[in-house]
CSV table of C-alpha atoms and ligand atoms in Angstrom, one decimal:
chain,number,residue,atom,x,y,z
A,18,MET,CA,-88.8,16.7,-102.2
A,19,ALA,CA,-89.2,13.6,-104.5
A,20,GLY,CA,-92.1,15.5,-106.1
A,21,VAL,CA,-89.9,18.5,-106.9
A,22,THR,CA,-87.2,16.2,-108.4
A,23,GLY,CA,-89.7,14.6,-110.7
A,24,ARG,CA,-91.1,17.8,-111.8
A,25,LEU,CA,-87.6,19.3,-112.3
A,26,ILE,CA,-86.8,16.3,-114.6
A,27,ARG,CA,-90.0,16.8,-116.5
A,28,CYS,CA,-89.2,20.5,-116.9
A,29,TRP,CA,-85.7,19.5,-118.1
A,30,CYS,CA,-87.1,17.3,-120.8
A,31,ARG,CA,-89.4,20.1,-121.9
A,32,ARG,CA,-86.7,22.6,-121.8
A,33,ALA,CA,-89.2,24.8,-120.0
A,34,VAL,CA,-87.1,25.3,-117.0
A,35,TRP,CA,-84.3,27.3,-118.7
A,36,GLY,CA,-86.7,29.8,-120.3
A,37,SER,CA,-86.3,30.8,-124.0
A,38,LEU,CA,-82.6,30.6,-125.2
A,39,LYS,CA,-81.4,32.5,-128.1
A,40,VAL,CA,-79.6,30.0,-130.4
A,41,PRO,CA,-77.1,30.9,-133.1
A,42,ALA,CA,-75.4,28.4,-135.5
A,43,LEU,CA,-74.1,25.4,-133.6
A,44,HIS,CA,-70.3,25.5,-133.1
A,45,LEU,CA,-68.8,23.4,-130.3
A,46,HIS,CA,-66.0,25.1,-128.4
A,47,VAL,CA,-63.3,23.6,-126.0
A,48,SER,CA,-63.6,25.3,-122.6
A,49,LYS,CA,-61.2,28.3,-122.2
A,50,THR,CA,-60.3,28.1,-118.5
A,51,ALA,CA,-58.4,31.2,-117.2
A,52,MET,CA,-59.7,33.3,-120.1
A,53,GLU,CA,-63.0,35.1,-120.5
A,54,ALA,CA,-65.8,33.4,-122.4
A,55,SER,CA,-67.2,35.6,-125.2
A,56,GLN,CA,-70.8,35.9,-126.0
A,57,GLU,CA,-70.3,33.4,-128.8
A,58,ASP,CA,-68.8,30.8,-126.4
A,59,PHE,CA,-71.8,31.4,-124.1
A,60,GLU,CA,-74.3,30.9,-126.8
A,61,ASN,CA,-72.5,27.8,-128.1
A,62,ALA,CA,-72.6,26.5,-124.6
A,63,MET,CA,-76.3,27.0,-124.5
A,64,ASN,CA,-76.6,24.8,-127.6
A,65,GLN,CA,-74.4,22.2,-126.1
A,66,VAL,CA,-76.6,21.9,-123.2
A,67,LYS,CA,-79.5,20.9,-125.5
A,68,LEU,CA,-77.3,18.1,-127.1
A,69,LEU,CA,-76.3,16.4,-123.9
A,70,LYS,CA,-76.8,12.8,-124.2
A,71,GLU,CA,-77.6,12.3,-120.5
A,72,ASP,CA,-79.7,14.2,-117.9
A,73,PRO,CA,-77.0,15.9,-115.8
A,74,GLY,CA,-79.2,15.9,-112.7
A,75,ASN,CA,-81.1,18.3,-110.9
A,76,GLU,CA,-78.2,19.9,-109.0
A,77,VAL,CA,-76.4,20.6,-112.0
A,78,LYS,CA,-79.4,21.9,-113.9
A,79,LEU,CA,-80.1,24.3,-111.0
A,80,LYS,CA,-76.5,25.5,-111.3
A,81,LEU,CA,-76.8,26.0,-115.0
A,82,TYR,CA,-80.0,27.9,-114.6
A,83,ALA,CA,-78.5,30.2,-111.9
A,84,LEU,CA,-75.4,30.8,-113.9
A,85,TYR,CA,-77.4,31.5,-117.0
A,86,LYS,CA,-79.7,34.1,-115.1
A,87,GLN,CA,-76.6,35.6,-113.5
A,88,ALA,CA,-74.8,36.0,-116.7
A,89,THR,CA,-77.8,37.4,-118.6
A,90,GLU,CA,-79.7,39.5,-115.9
A,91,GLY,CA,-77.1,40.0,-113.1
A,92,SER,CA,-77.7,39.5,-109.4
A,93,CYS,CA,-81.1,38.0,-108.3
A,94,ASN,CA,-83.4,40.8,-107.4
A,95,THR,CA,-86.8,39.3,-107.8
A,96,PRO,CA,-89.0,38.4,-104.9
A,97,ARG,CA,-88.6,34.9,-103.2
A,98,PRO,CA,-91.3,32.6,-104.6
A,99,GLY,CA,-93.8,31.4,-102.0
A,100,VAL,CA,-93.1,28.4,-99.9
A,101,PHE,CA,-95.3,26.1,-101.8
A,102,ASP,CA,-93.9,27.1,-105.3
A,103,LEU,CA,-91.2,24.5,-104.9
A,104,ILE,CA,-89.6,24.5,-108.2
A,105,ASN,CA,-89.4,28.2,-108.6
A,106,LYS,CA,-88.2,28.4,-105.0
A,107,ALA,CA,-85.4,26.0,-105.9
A,108,LYS,CA,-84.4,28.0,-108.9
A,109,TRP,CA,-84.6,31.3,-107.2
A,110,GLU,CA,-82.4,30.1,-104.3
A,111,ALA,CA,-79.7,28.7,-106.7
A,112,TRP,CA,-79.7,32.1,-108.5
A,113,ASN,CA,-79.7,34.1,-105.3
A,114,ALA,CA,-76.8,32.0,-104.0
A,115,LEU,CA,-74.5,33.5,-106.7
A,116,GLY,CA,-74.7,36.9,-104.8
A,117,ASN,CA,-72.8,39.5,-106.6
A,118,LEU,CA,-70.9,37.2,-109.0
A,119,PRO,CA,-70.1,39.4,-112.0
A,120,LYS,CA,-72.0,38.6,-115.2
A,121,GLU,CA,-68.6,37.8,-117.1
A,122,THR,CA,-67.6,35.4,-114.5
A,123,ALA,CA,-71.0,33.6,-114.5
A,124,ARG,CA,-70.8,33.5,-118.2
A,125,GLN,CA,-67.3,31.8,-118.0
A,126,ASN,CA,-68.5,29.4,-115.2
A,127,TYR,CA,-71.5,28.5,-117.4
A,128,VAL,CA,-69.2,27.7,-120.4
A,129,ASP,CA,-66.7,25.7,-118.2
A,130,LEU,CA,-69.5,23.7,-116.6
A,131,VAL,CA,-71.1,22.7,-120.0
A,132,SER,CA,-67.8,22.0,-121.3
A,133,GLY,CA,-67.2,19.6,-118.4
A,134,LEU,CA,-70.6,18.1,-118.9
A,135,SER,CA,-70.1,17.6,-122.6
A,136,SER,CA,-66.8,15.8,-122.1
A,137,SER,CA,-67.9,13.6,-119.2
A,138,SER,CA,-71.1,12.8,-121.2
A,139,ASP,CA,-69.0,11.8,-124.2
A,140,SER,CA,-66.5,9.8,-122.2
A,141,SER,CA,-69.3,8.0,-120.2
A,142,SER,CA,-71.1,7.2,-123.5
A,143,GLN,CA,-67.8,5.5,-124.4
A,144,GLY,CA,-67.9,3.5,-121.1
A,145,LYS,CA,-65.0,5.4,-119.6
A,146,PRO,CA,-65.1,6.1,-115.8
A,147,GLU,CA,-66.0,9.7,-115.0
A,148,ALA,CA,-62.9,11.7,-114.1
A,149,ASP,CA,-62.8,14.9,-112.0
A,150,GLN,CA,-62.4,18.0,-114.1
A,151,LYS,CA,-58.8,18.7,-114.7
A,152,GLN,CA,-58.1,22.3,-115.8
A,153,ALA,CA,-55.6,22.7,-118.7
A,154,GLY,CA,-53.1,25.4,-119.2
A,155,TYR,CA,-50.8,24.8,-116.1
A,156,LYS,CA,-47.4,23.1,-116.3
A,157,THR,CA,-46.2,23.1,-112.7
A,158,VAL,CA,-49.4,22.6,-110.9
A,159,VAL,CA,-52.4,20.3,-111.5
A,160,MET,CA,-55.7,22.0,-110.8
A,161,THR,CA,-58.8,19.8,-110.4
A,162,SER,CA,-62.4,20.4,-109.3
A,163,GLU,CA,-64.6,17.7,-107.7
A,164,ASP,CA,-67.3,17.6,-105.0
A,165,SER,CA,-67.3,21.4,-104.8
A,166,ILE,CA,-63.6,21.4,-103.9
A,167,THR,CA,-60.9,22.8,-106.2
A,168,LYS,CA,-57.5,21.3,-105.6
A,169,ILE,CA,-54.3,22.9,-106.6
A,170,MET,CA,-51.6,20.3,-106.5
A,171,LEU,CA,-47.9,21.4,-106.7
A,172,ASN,CA,-46.5,19.0,-109.3
A,173,ARG,CA,-42.6,18.9,-109.3
A,174,PRO,CA,-42.1,15.8,-107.1
A,175,ALA,CA,-38.6,15.0,-108.5
A,176,LYS,CA,-37.6,18.3,-107.1
A,177,LYS,CA,-39.6,18.0,-103.9
A,178,ASN,CA,-42.0,20.6,-105.2
A,179,ALA,CA,-39.6,23.4,-105.0
A,180,LEU,CA,-41.3,26.6,-106.1
A,181,THR,CA,-40.0,28.0,-109.4
A,182,GLU,CA,-41.0,31.5,-110.7
A,183,GLN,CA,-43.3,29.9,-113.2
A,184,MET,CA,-45.0,27.9,-110.3
A,185,TYR,CA,-45.5,31.1,-108.2
A,186,GLN,CA,-47.1,32.6,-111.2
A,187,GLU,CA,-49.3,29.5,-111.9
A,188,ILE,CA,-50.4,29.4,-108.3
A,189,ILE,CA,-51.4,33.1,-108.4
A,190,LEU,CA,-53.6,32.2,-111.6
A,191,ALA,CA,-54.9,29.1,-110.2
A,192,LEU,CA,-56.1,31.0,-106.9
A,193,GLU,CA,-57.7,33.5,-109.1
A,194,ALA,CA,-59.6,31.1,-111.1
A,195,ALA,CA,-60.5,29.1,-107.9
A,196,SER,CA,-61.8,32.4,-106.3
A,197,LYS,CA,-64.2,32.7,-109.1
A,198,ASP,CA,-65.3,29.1,-109.7
A,199,ASP,CA,-68.4,27.5,-108.0
A,200,SER,CA,-66.3,25.4,-105.4
A,201,ALA,CA,-66.9,25.9,-101.8
A,202,ILE,CA,-63.4,25.1,-100.7
A,203,THR,CA,-59.9,25.4,-102.2
A,204,VAL,CA,-57.1,23.0,-101.3
A,205,LEU,CA,-53.3,23.3,-101.8
A,206,THR,CA,-51.3,20.1,-101.7
A,207,GLY,CA,-48.2,18.6,-103.0
A,208,ASN,CA,-47.6,15.5,-105.3
A,209,GLY,CA,-45.0,13.0,-104.1
A,210,ASP,CA,-43.3,12.6,-100.8
A,211,TYR,CA,-42.8,16.3,-100.0
A,212,TYR,CA,-45.3,19.1,-99.6
A,213,SER,CA,-42.8,21.7,-100.8
A,214,SER,CA,-39.1,22.3,-100.2
A,215,GLY,CA,-39.8,26.0,-100.6
A,216,ASN,CA,-38.3,28.5,-102.8
A,217,ASP,CA,-36.5,26.8,-105.7
A,218,LEU,CA,-32.9,27.9,-105.2
A,219,THR,CA,-32.1,28.1,-108.9
A,220,ASN,CA,-34.4,31.2,-109.0
A,221,PHE,CA,-31.5,33.1,-107.7
A,222,THR,CA,-29.0,31.5,-110.0
A,223,ASN,CA,-30.4,32.5,-113.3
A,224,ILE,CA,-29.3,36.3,-113.5
A,225,PRO,CA,-30.8,38.1,-116.4
A,226,PRO,CA,-28.7,40.6,-118.6
A,227,ASP,CA,-30.1,43.4,-116.7
A,228,GLY,CA,-28.3,42.4,-113.6
A,229,VAL,CA,-28.7,41.1,-110.0
A,230,GLU,CA,-30.4,44.2,-108.7
A,231,ALA,CA,-33.1,43.9,-111.2
A,232,LYS,CA,-33.5,40.3,-110.5
A,233,ALA,CA,-33.9,40.9,-106.8
A,234,LYS,CA,-36.5,43.6,-107.5
A,235,ASN,CA,-38.5,41.5,-109.8
A,236,SER,CA,-38.5,38.6,-107.4
A,237,ALA,CA,-39.6,40.9,-104.5
A,238,ILE,CA,-42.6,42.0,-106.7
A,239,LEU,CA,-43.4,38.3,-107.5
A,240,LEU,CA,-43.2,37.4,-103.9
A,241,ARG,CA,-45.4,40.3,-102.9
A,242,ASP,CA,-48.0,39.3,-105.5
A,243,PHE,CA,-47.8,35.7,-104.5
A,244,VAL,CA,-48.4,36.2,-100.8
A,245,GLY,CA,-51.0,39.0,-101.8
A,246,SER,CA,-53.1,36.4,-103.5
A,247,PHE,CA,-53.3,34.3,-100.3
A,248,ILE,CA,-54.3,37.3,-98.3
A,249,ASP,CA,-57.1,38.3,-100.7
A,250,PHE,CA,-58.3,34.8,-101.2
A,251,PRO,CA,-62.1,35.0,-100.6
A,252,LYS,CA,-63.1,31.3,-99.9
A,253,PRO,CA,-62.0,28.9,-97.2
A,254,LEU,CA,-58.4,27.7,-98.0
A,255,VAL,CA,-57.1,24.3,-96.8
A,256,ALA,CA,-53.5,23.2,-96.8
A,257,VAL,CA,-53.3,19.3,-97.1
A,258,VAL,CA,-49.6,18.9,-96.0
A,259,ASN,CA,-48.7,15.5,-97.4
A,260,GLY,CA,-45.0,15.6,-96.3
A,261,PRO,CA,-42.2,17.8,-95.2
A,262,ALA,CA,-42.6,21.6,-95.8
A,263,VAL,CA,-39.7,24.1,-96.0
A,264,GLY,CA,-39.4,27.9,-96.2
A,265,ILE,CA,-42.2,29.9,-98.0
A,266,SER,CA,-44.5,26.7,-98.1
A,267,VAL,CA,-44.5,26.9,-94.2
A,268,THR,CA,-44.8,30.6,-93.7
A,269,ILE,CA,-47.9,31.1,-95.8
A,270,LEU,CA,-49.7,28.4,-93.8
A,271,GLY,CA,-50.5,31.2,-91.3
A,272,LEU,CA,-52.7,32.6,-94.0
A,273,PHE,CA,-54.8,29.3,-94.5
A,274,ASP,CA,-58.1,28.6,-92.7
A,275,LEU,CA,-57.3,24.9,-92.0
A,276,VAL,CA,-53.9,23.1,-92.0
A,277,TYR,CA,-54.2,19.2,-92.2
A,278,ALA,CA,-51.0,17.4,-92.0
A,279,THR,CA,-49.6,13.9,-92.2
A,280,ASP,CA,-47.6,12.7,-89.3
A,281,ARG,CA,-44.7,12.4,-91.6
A,282,ALA,CA,-44.7,16.2,-92.2
A,283,THR,CA,-42.0,18.5,-90.7
A,284,PHE,CA,-42.0,22.3,-90.7
A,285,HIS,CA,-38.8,24.0,-91.3
A,286,THR,CA,-38.0,27.8,-92.0
A,287,PRO,CA,-34.2,28.0,-92.2
A,288,PHE,CA,-34.0,31.6,-93.0
A,289,SER,CA,-30.9,32.6,-91.0
A,290,HIS,CA,-29.1,29.6,-92.4
A,291,LEU,CA,-29.7,31.0,-95.9
A,292,GLY,CA,-28.9,34.5,-94.9
A,293,GLN,CA,-32.6,35.4,-95.5
A,294,THR,CA,-35.5,36.7,-93.4
A,295,PRO,CA,-39.1,35.7,-92.9
A,296,GLU,CA,-41.9,36.3,-95.6
A,297,GLY,CA,-45.4,35.1,-96.1
A,298,CYS,CA,-46.5,37.5,-93.3
A,299,SER,CA,-45.0,35.1,-90.9
A,300,SER,CA,-43.3,37.8,-88.9
A,301,TYR,CA,-46.8,38.8,-87.9
A,302,THR,CA,-48.8,35.6,-88.0
A,303,PHE,CA,-46.4,33.2,-86.4
A,304,PRO,CA,-46.0,35.2,-83.1
A,305,LYS,CA,-49.7,35.7,-83.1
A,306,ILE,CA,-50.4,32.0,-83.6
A,307,MET,CA,-47.7,30.4,-81.3
A,308,GLY,CA,-46.5,33.3,-79.2
A,309,PRO,CA,-43.2,35.2,-79.7
A,310,ALA,CA,-40.8,32.8,-78.1
A,311,LYS,CA,-41.7,29.8,-80.2
A,312,ALA,CA,-42.1,32.0,-83.3
A,313,ALA,CA,-38.5,33.2,-82.8
A,314,GLU,CA,-37.2,29.7,-82.3
A,315,MET,CA,-38.7,28.8,-85.8
A,316,LEU,CA,-38.1,32.1,-87.7
A,317,ILE,CA,-34.9,33.4,-86.3
A,318,PHE,CA,-33.0,30.1,-85.3
A,319,GLY,CA,-34.6,27.7,-87.9
A,320,LYS,CA,-36.0,25.1,-85.4
A,321,LYS,CA,-37.5,22.3,-87.5
A,322,LEU,CA,-40.9,21.3,-85.9
A,323,THR,CA,-42.6,17.8,-86.2
A,324,ALA,CA,-46.2,17.7,-87.2
A,325,GLY,CA,-47.2,17.0,-83.6
A,326,GLU,CA,-45.3,20.2,-82.4
A,327,ALA,CA,-46.6,22.4,-85.2
A,328,CYS,CA,-50.1,21.2,-84.1
A,329,ALA,CA,-49.6,21.7,-80.4
A,330,GLN,CA,-48.3,25.4,-81.4
A,331,GLY,CA,-51.4,26.1,-83.4
A,332,LEU,CA,-49.9,26.3,-86.8
A,333,VAL,CA,-51.5,22.9,-87.9
A,334,THR,CA,-55.2,22.2,-87.2
A,335,GLU,CA,-54.9,18.4,-87.0
A,336,VAL,CA,-52.4,15.7,-87.6
A,337,PHE,CA,-53.4,12.3,-89.2
A,338,PRO,CA,-51.4,9.0,-89.5
A,339,ASP,CA,-49.8,8.8,-92.9
A,340,SER,CA,-51.4,5.5,-93.6
A,341,THR,CA,-55.0,7.0,-93.5
A,342,PHE,CA,-54.1,10.6,-94.2
A,343,GLN,CA,-55.6,11.1,-97.6
A,344,LYS,CA,-58.8,9.1,-96.8
A,345,GLU,CA,-59.6,10.8,-93.5
A,346,VAL,CA,-58.7,14.3,-94.8
A,347,TRP,CA,-60.8,14.1,-98.0
A,348,THR,CA,-63.8,12.5,-96.3
A,349,ARG,CA,-63.7,15.5,-93.8
A,350,LEU,CA,-63.3,18.0,-96.6
A,351,LYS,CA,-66.2,16.6,-98.6
A,352,ALA,CA,-68.5,16.9,-95.7
A,353,TYR,CA,-67.4,20.5,-95.2
A,354,SER,CA,-67.8,21.3,-98.8
A,355,LYS,CA,-71.5,20.7,-98.5
A,356,LEU,CA,-72.1,23.5,-96.2
A,357,PRO,CA,-73.8,26.5,-97.5
A,358,GLN,CA,-71.2,28.3,-99.7
A,359,ASN,CA,-72.2,31.8,-99.1
A,360,ALA,CA,-72.0,31.3,-95.3
A,361,LEU,CA,-68.6,29.7,-95.6
A,362,ARG,CA,-67.3,32.6,-97.8
A,363,ILE,CA,-68.7,35.4,-95.8
A,364,SER,CA,-67.5,34.0,-92.4
A,365,LYS,CA,-64.0,33.7,-93.9
A,366,GLN,CA,-64.3,37.3,-95.1
A,367,ILE,CA,-65.4,38.6,-91.8
A,368,ILE,CA,-62.4,36.9,-90.2
A,369,ARG,CA,-59.8,38.2,-92.8
A,370,SER,CA,-61.2,41.6,-93.2
A,371,GLN,CA,-60.2,42.6,-89.6
A,372,GLU,CA,-56.5,42.6,-90.6
A,373,LYS,CA,-56.3,42.5,-94.4
A,374,GLU,CA,-54.7,45.9,-94.7
A,375,LYS,CA,-52.2,45.1,-92.0
A,376,LEU,CA,-51.3,41.8,-93.8
A,377,HIS,CA,-50.7,43.6,-97.0
A,378,ALA,CA,-48.4,46.2,-95.2
A,379,ILE,CA,-46.4,43.4,-93.6
A,380,ASN,CA,-46.1,41.5,-96.8
A,381,ALA,CA,-44.8,44.6,-98.6
A,382,LYS,CA,-42.3,45.2,-95.8
A,383,GLU,CA,-41.1,41.6,-95.7
A,384,SER,CA,-40.7,41.5,-99.6
A,385,SER,CA,-38.6,44.7,-99.6
A,386,ILE,CA,-36.3,43.5,-96.9
A,387,LEU,CA,-35.8,40.3,-98.7
A,388,GLN,CA,-35.0,42.3,-101.8
A,389,GLU,CA,-31.9,43.6,-99.9
A,390,ARG,CA,-31.1,40.3,-98.4
A,391,TRP,CA,-30.9,38.5,-101.7
A,392,LEU,CA,-28.1,40.8,-102.7
A,393,SER,CA,-26.1,40.0,-99.6
A,394,SER,CA,-23.0,37.8,-99.5
A,395,GLU,CA,-24.6,35.8,-96.7
A,396,CYS,CA,-27.4,34.7,-98.9
A,397,MET,CA,-25.3,34.1,-102.1
A,398,ASN,CA,-22.9,31.9,-100.2
A,399,ALA,CA,-25.7,29.9,-98.8
A,400,ILE,CA,-27.2,29.3,-102.2
A,401,MET,CA,-23.8,28.5,-103.7
A,402,ASN,CA,-23.1,26.0,-100.9
A,403,PHE,CA,-26.3,24.2,-101.7
A,404,PHE,CA,-25.4,23.7,-105.2
A,405,SER,CA,-21.7,23.1,-105.1
A,406,GLN,CA,-21.6,20.9,-101.9
A,407,LYS,CA,-25.3,19.9,-101.9
A,408,ALA,CA,-25.3,21.1,-98.3
A,409,LYS,CA,-28.8,19.9,-97.1
A,410,LEU,CA,-30.9,21.5,-94.4
B,19,LIG,C1,-39.9,34.8,-106.3
B,19,LIG,C2,-39.0,34.4,-105.2
B,19,LIG,C3,-39.5,34.3,-103.9
B,19,LIG,C4,-38.6,33.9,-102.9
B,19,LIG,C5,-39.4,33.5,-101.6
B,19,LIG,C6,-38.3,33.1,-100.5
B,19,LIG,C7,-38.5,31.9,-100.0
B,19,LIG,C8,-37.6,31.4,-98.9
B,19,LIG,C9,-37.5,29.9,-98.9
B,19,LIG,O1,-38.4,29.2,-99.3
B,19,LIG,S1,-36.1,29.3,-98.0
B,19,LIG,C10,-36.2,27.7,-98.3
B,19,LIG,C11,-35.5,27.1,-99.5
B,19,LIG,N1,-35.3,25.8,-99.7
B,19,LIG,C12,-34.2,25.1,-99.3
B,19,LIG,O2,-33.3,25.6,-98.9
B,19,LIG,C13,-34.4,23.6,-99.5
B,19,LIG,C14,-33.1,23.0,-100.2
B,19,LIG,N2,-33.3,21.5,-100.4
B,19,LIG,C15,-32.7,20.7,-99.5
B,19,LIG,O3,-32.2,21.0,-98.5
B,19,LIG,C16,-33.1,19.2,-99.7
B,19,LIG,O4,-33.2,19.2,-101.2
B,19,LIG,C17,-34.2,18.7,-99.1
B,19,LIG,C18,-33.9,18.6,-97.6
B,19,LIG,C19,-35.4,19.6,-99.2
B,19,LIG,C20,-34.5,17.3,-99.6
B,19,LIG,O5,-33.4,16.5,-99.4
B,19,LIG,P1,-33.4,14.9,-100.1
B,19,LIG,O6,-32.2,14.4,-99.9
B,19,LIG,O7,-34.6,14.2,-99.7
B,19,LIG,O8,-33.6,15.2,-101.6
B,19,LIG,P2,-32.6,15.9,-102.8
B,19,LIG,O9,-31.9,17.0,-102.1
B,19,LIG,O10,-31.9,14.9,-103.5
B,19,LIG,O11,-33.7,16.6,-103.7
B,19,LIG,C21,-34.2,16.1,-104.9
B,19,LIG,C22,-33.9,17.0,-106.0
B,19,LIG,O12,-34.7,18.1,-105.8
B,19,LIG,C23,-33.9,19.4,-105.7
B,19,LIG,N3,-34.2,20.4,-104.8
B,19,LIG,C24,-34.9,20.1,-103.7
B,19,LIG,N4,-35.3,21.2,-103.1
B,19,LIG,C25,-34.8,22.2,-103.8
B,19,LIG,C26,-34.8,23.7,-103.8
B,19,LIG,N5,-35.5,24.3,-102.8
B,19,LIG,N6,-34.4,24.4,-104.8
B,19,LIG,C27,-33.7,23.8,-105.8
B,19,LIG,N7,-33.7,22.5,-106.0
B,19,LIG,C28,-34.3,21.7,-104.9
B,19,LIG,C29,-32.5,18.8,-105.3
B,19,LIG,O13,-31.4,19.6,-105.8
B,19,LIG,C30,-32.5,17.4,-106.0
B,19,LIG,O14,-32.2,17.7,-107.4
B,19,LIG,P3,-31.3,16.7,-108.3
B,19,LIG,O15,-32.1,15.5,-108.2
B,19,LIG,O16,-31.2,17.4,-109.7
B,19,LIG,O17,-30.0,16.6,-107.5
């Protein structure tokens, strides 16, 4: 393999590895994450590659090659090079690994990758440490990508990461971006001492001029779309539960592939206390995961579980001591993220495809029942109680 590496580096220097690139007038662009890259952005990115001050390494060069081919020619449909044609085999494998990734997405990913390389090349030339790629445009979450892991971090620690309408929308967008990026695994976690205190109760206190019914209807649509984006998420999705979790942040855990929790975490779904009913497909996933009796105790009677109890009941994959939680979990995830990406994705999809339609139907039903519940006096009183007397759970 050392021979291949050496040859790839030589090819990089000669630029032969990329084939002939059309080059228009040079114009540097900032990456447009969450937007579609134009042909001009793409061509500018190709120019930027030539200006990189440092060799980005073979792994990145193969990624660039694969994205370039996918963006310009579509899915790989050429015969696999022979076993001794090591360089072309490595290039073919990188391209082929992109499967049916749409051309536009490949173009965007290429532009994003080059933009990240240009800024890290600039900052490393100024002697600054290399940071992971932080994606701009989000206000309530922080989205970063490193080591083939995209992390979406809920970022309202002063409010215990309570989920505002903007946050639901940003999470939907972040999941959409993560589903198309070149990471292997996506992680949802919280900043601060809480994972999330669930729905921000002020969502129900800001009533717009078109009235409370319209508010409930729009909230139900947002809820359905939010949960729908977890049902449809195509790659392995991991919850890194860094502290207590309440309400919807607990129920959607049934839609994750792995749930790692600190031993400080608790899991609480106090729907009846709030005059509400289960969401996040938990009316289906929880009885399936933990059996109907344990699910009823949580979802109907609001029993709060410790991390150990949630693990014993199958909602949590593994519990770690708080003192070593982050270190142990990220070491594990980094190892998993090196597994072949297509195999990870396809395995996830086989599992999910068996009940995707059912989950969407349950999501729609739960959302429409909640639309009614939010208009009930039971629900309104509970929310007023929280804000007037600060009645805590
Ligand atoms: C589109 C709509 C979709 C709707 C989907 C429906 C989902 C259902 C649910 O998620 S139900 C769960 C709702 N959550 C709650 O009822 C939790 C309410 N919060 C609490 O009971 C407590 O805050 C606590 C137990 C989570 C934490 O208590 P603690 O004493 O540790 O901290 P504080 O209460 O002082 O909290 C710090 C500040 O954060 C504000 N805050 C916390 N959680 C929420 C929340 N869910 N909604 C709104 N605000 C919240 C709290 O008010 C404090 O603010 P302040 O510093 O300004 O006083």
